[in-house]
Amino acid sequence: MSKLQAIYLKDYKKPEFSIKDVELVFDLYEEETIVTNIMNIKKESDSAKEIVLDSIDLELKELWLNDVKLGESHYSYVDEKLTISDVPAAFRLKIINKIYPQNNTELEGLYKSGSIFCTQNEPEGFRRITPYLDRPDVMSVFRTTVIADRKKYPILLSNGNKTQCHDSFDERHGVTWFDPHPKPSYLFALVAGDLGSVNDEFTTASGEHVELNIYCDLGNESKCSHAMKSLKEAMTWDEEKYGREYDLEIYNIVAVDSFNMGAMENKGLNIFNSHYVLADEDTASDMNFMGIQSVIAHEYFHNWTGNRITCRDWFQLTLKEGLTVFRDQSFSADLNSREVQRIEDVKGLRERQFVEDASPTAHPIQPESYISMNNFYTSTVYEKGAEVIRMIHTLLGEENYRKATDLYFESFDGQAVTTNDFLWAMGEASKVNGEAREDALGYGIDLSAFELWYHQSGTPKIHVQEDYYNNTFTLSLTQKVPNAVDGSEQKPYFFPLKIALIDEDGNDILEKTLIVSKETEEFVFDDINTKPTLSVNRDFSAPIIIEQDDNDYSFLMKHDKNSFVRYESAQSFAVETLEAIMNGEEIDEEFVAAFGYLLDLDVDLSYKALLLELPTISTLMQRQKVIDFEPIYEAKEKLAKYLATTYKEKLLTLYTTNHKPLNQDIDSLSMGERALKNRSLRLLSALESDEIIDLVSKQYSSSLTMTDRVVALDILENITELLSEMALSDFYSKYRDDTLVMNKYFSTLSASEREGTLERVIALQDDEVYDEKVPNLVRSLIGVFARNYKHFHAKDGNGYKFLADKIIEIDTINPQMASGLCAAFKIYEKLNETNRMMMKGELERVVSTQSLSKNVYEIVSKILKIN
Ligand code: PHE
Ligand code: ZN
């Protein structure tokens, strides 16, 4: 089957043709859209005779080469390729074709979200609009005219600056846009609709004036202000931190309800999932506000890391994504709490990336092959990619990192490049007179050793041994690097490991960033006069798993000055305690005492809320050789109940002092208060007492923030059937017309641990509000259910069967959505026998489905190890 052929990085060849400029005209109608595409094409290789354009499901109307109409003998259209024979050295190609955006449920190319025409072209959607050299290393200047019904589509947008309005076509009208920056086709965008907007402006550091617009469905304008504020913050930050200014007269953002991913950085015309734009105090949670700030910034930052400098081919995806995630994480850390941001980033990495990295779908941040590129927008490419950039930042130091990024922008602006080009810039800037620099850390930095992070998969484990004798502290490290998915051996990594030695009062005796580069290493510290406690992988300086023989978590929980290691120690101690419970042991009172100490701590409230969080099911699961969820649930329940009983008064005090139901502010103190008192409430809810249930109900009915209401709803749903039904129906009647809020309704029900969850999820599919064509709704109902370990992994196998059915069904509508849902099957191999056999049956059923998409095929066949 040709469509299942893998594409390999090693087969990369330069394009044989370049496209100097493109002129596009879109005639949008309800039944069809007519695209006229005029390209000025140049041969780049003498041997090229024919040009092969990418083209999927297009109805060709006319082809013209230099004003000569081509007959069918001059071209062929097979297997998603339009081949035109005997083309000259330079020529003008005009193509007229028809598409049907109103029937496009894949949401790739030109499609309709409700009544709005919009596009999504990364990575390979443009070939569903018009025939093209649809690859990122073909960069061209685009002029686009959009014509549509004046009443239905008053707003017509594309990339770049607006150059002309065409008002003369009676009930239809048109607008022409011109983008002077050459760009690959994946950054092309078009929007047409009857949209509301908020408008603002920004003046760049060099005095250029930029018009800022955020478009949304009419009536939602008041929900755009947080996004606008975030955009301006991002623009200022990029000027200050990276010296990068915006480069067009207009920056447009459009929010749409049907979108496969979070958002897209199209040049001058970002298209966003409305989830990452719309928010107000009544309908959005604190987490939503934070998410908007970071995604708005992420897409803005792509203007330099992605658009001005783009990827040579899709294997280089981390070049733009790893770097841009690192940039948005740094931005959020600068604007909010650095310590909380770092912990949240690491939590995310471990929950998603570590799981992926331990599965048969593990891949390097720069993969070597793919079947469907859509499957490689992974947490490995994004989040691990960001960790790799962070390590470079640590190795170079702030000042040299800035020199290095300046050099990167200077050297490659306007080009499509590789991760090696990026590493070259990083290495150059760290040299003095052409030699590896003796840097501030005291090590010469050779980034070539660092390159392995781009080409190997799996999370390395670092075994740590300590020895203290005669005032000398010796640290011995052993790296265990897992084999690649194909069984081949992999080499030890080069990474920075930030450590400290702490005295008995909790003060740092020393803090140092060690460079680890070999399988075994020994670091000796002299003149250490008292036996120190080791604080290791401070700030999570490398994305590794630490295994320690000796540890004093209780001491570090209390005394470590590094906020990350302090958090980490609390987590590790809780994990140890929970695992002991799972082994039938008593609850460790030393942990309980240390937890009590945390309750009294006077630290940032959001940080404190994190310190008090018990390890997630996923954290515990990842440590099991053979996964079984029940013992994990039981142990967690037992420990939570014990802590809640022991510290009931303290928790209640934390709750009442921080519960301010009328406060809707989203400054960091207000968010911190909510985070902490909701953490306390969740812990208290383990008591399932009337007193606590009463508190929760009151919070639901009296609080003005969505954060508080969703927490209350979730607790009620899990502990009291009656009250939960009342609260849920109240919530439903209030918000049924707001699809973003309804996502919270669906996910609360799908995540429920109560009996009968699967039955309720099945029934909810018939709810008027639910729509299988809208990815956000599918993610909140089906996607969340697949992460509900209790019910998804139920021993009757019904959870698996349900998900498999949904994957098969949704695959016919939207393959990208369907393959996303397969993530829940990635732990297949590590499951206990009963669950594994049941899951196997379902996976086999999926993979043998007729006309399965290559997206789903690629993931499921990897999980099952079918070659
Ligand atoms: N490039 C987008 C981002 O990370 C993600 C995306 C990929 C969106 C593919 C849509 C399709 O910002
Ligand atoms: Zn991105």
PDB file of N, CA and C and ligand atoms in Angstrom, residues 265 298-299 302 320-321 324-325 382, ligand 2:
ATOM      1  N   GLU A 265       0.686  29.456  13.988  1.00  0.00           N
ATOM      2  CA  GLU A 265       1.447  30.699  13.863  1.00  0.00           C
ATOM      3  C   GLU A 265       1.489  31.306  12.466  1.00  0.00           C
ATOM      4  N   HIS A 298       3.491  31.869  22.636  1.00  0.00           N
ATOM      5  CA  HIS A 298       4.123  30.825  21.813  1.00  0.00           C
ATOM      6  C   HIS A 298       3.957  31.135  20.319  1.00  0.00           C
ATOM      7  N   GLU A 299       2.740  31.407  19.904  1.00  0.00           N
ATOM      8  CA  GLU A 299       2.516  31.669  18.476  1.00  0.00           C
ATOM      9  C   GLU A 299       3.198  32.963  18.059  1.00  0.00           C
ATOM     10  N   HIS A 302       6.867  32.383  17.473  1.00  0.00           N
ATOM     11  CA  HIS A 302       7.149  31.683  16.214  1.00  0.00           C
ATOM     12  C   HIS A 302       7.471  32.653  15.081  1.00  0.00           C
ATOM     13  N   LYS A 320      11.952  24.540  15.461  1.00  0.00           N
ATOM     14  CA  LYS A 320      11.066  25.656  15.781  1.00  0.00           C
ATOM     15  C   LYS A 320      10.241  25.390  17.040  1.00  0.00           C
ATOM     16  N   GLU A 321       9.837  24.131  17.256  1.00  0.00           N
ATOM     17  CA  GLU A 321       8.930  23.890  18.387  1.00  0.00           C
ATOM     18  C   GLU A 321       9.650  23.797  19.734  1.00  0.00           C
ATOM     19  N   THR A 324      10.707  27.279  20.560  1.00  0.00           N
ATOM     20  CA  THR A 324       9.600  28.185  20.872  1.00  0.00           C
ATOM     21  C   THR A 324       8.937  27.816  22.201  1.00  0.00           C
ATOM     22  N   VAL A 325       8.867  26.524  22.511  1.00  0.00           N
ATOM     23  CA  VAL A 325       8.350  26.147  23.834  1.00  0.00           C
ATOM     24  C   VAL A 325       9.294  26.662  24.919  1.00  0.00           C
ATOM     25  N   TYR A 382       8.174  18.655  21.240  1.00  0.00           N
ATOM     26  CA  TYR A 382       7.902  19.948  21.875  1.00  0.00           C
ATOM     27  C   TYR A 382       8.601  20.077  23.238  1.00  0.00           C
TER      28      TYR A 382
HETATM   29 ZN    ZN B   2       4.629  25.848  18.099  1.00  0.00          ZN
END
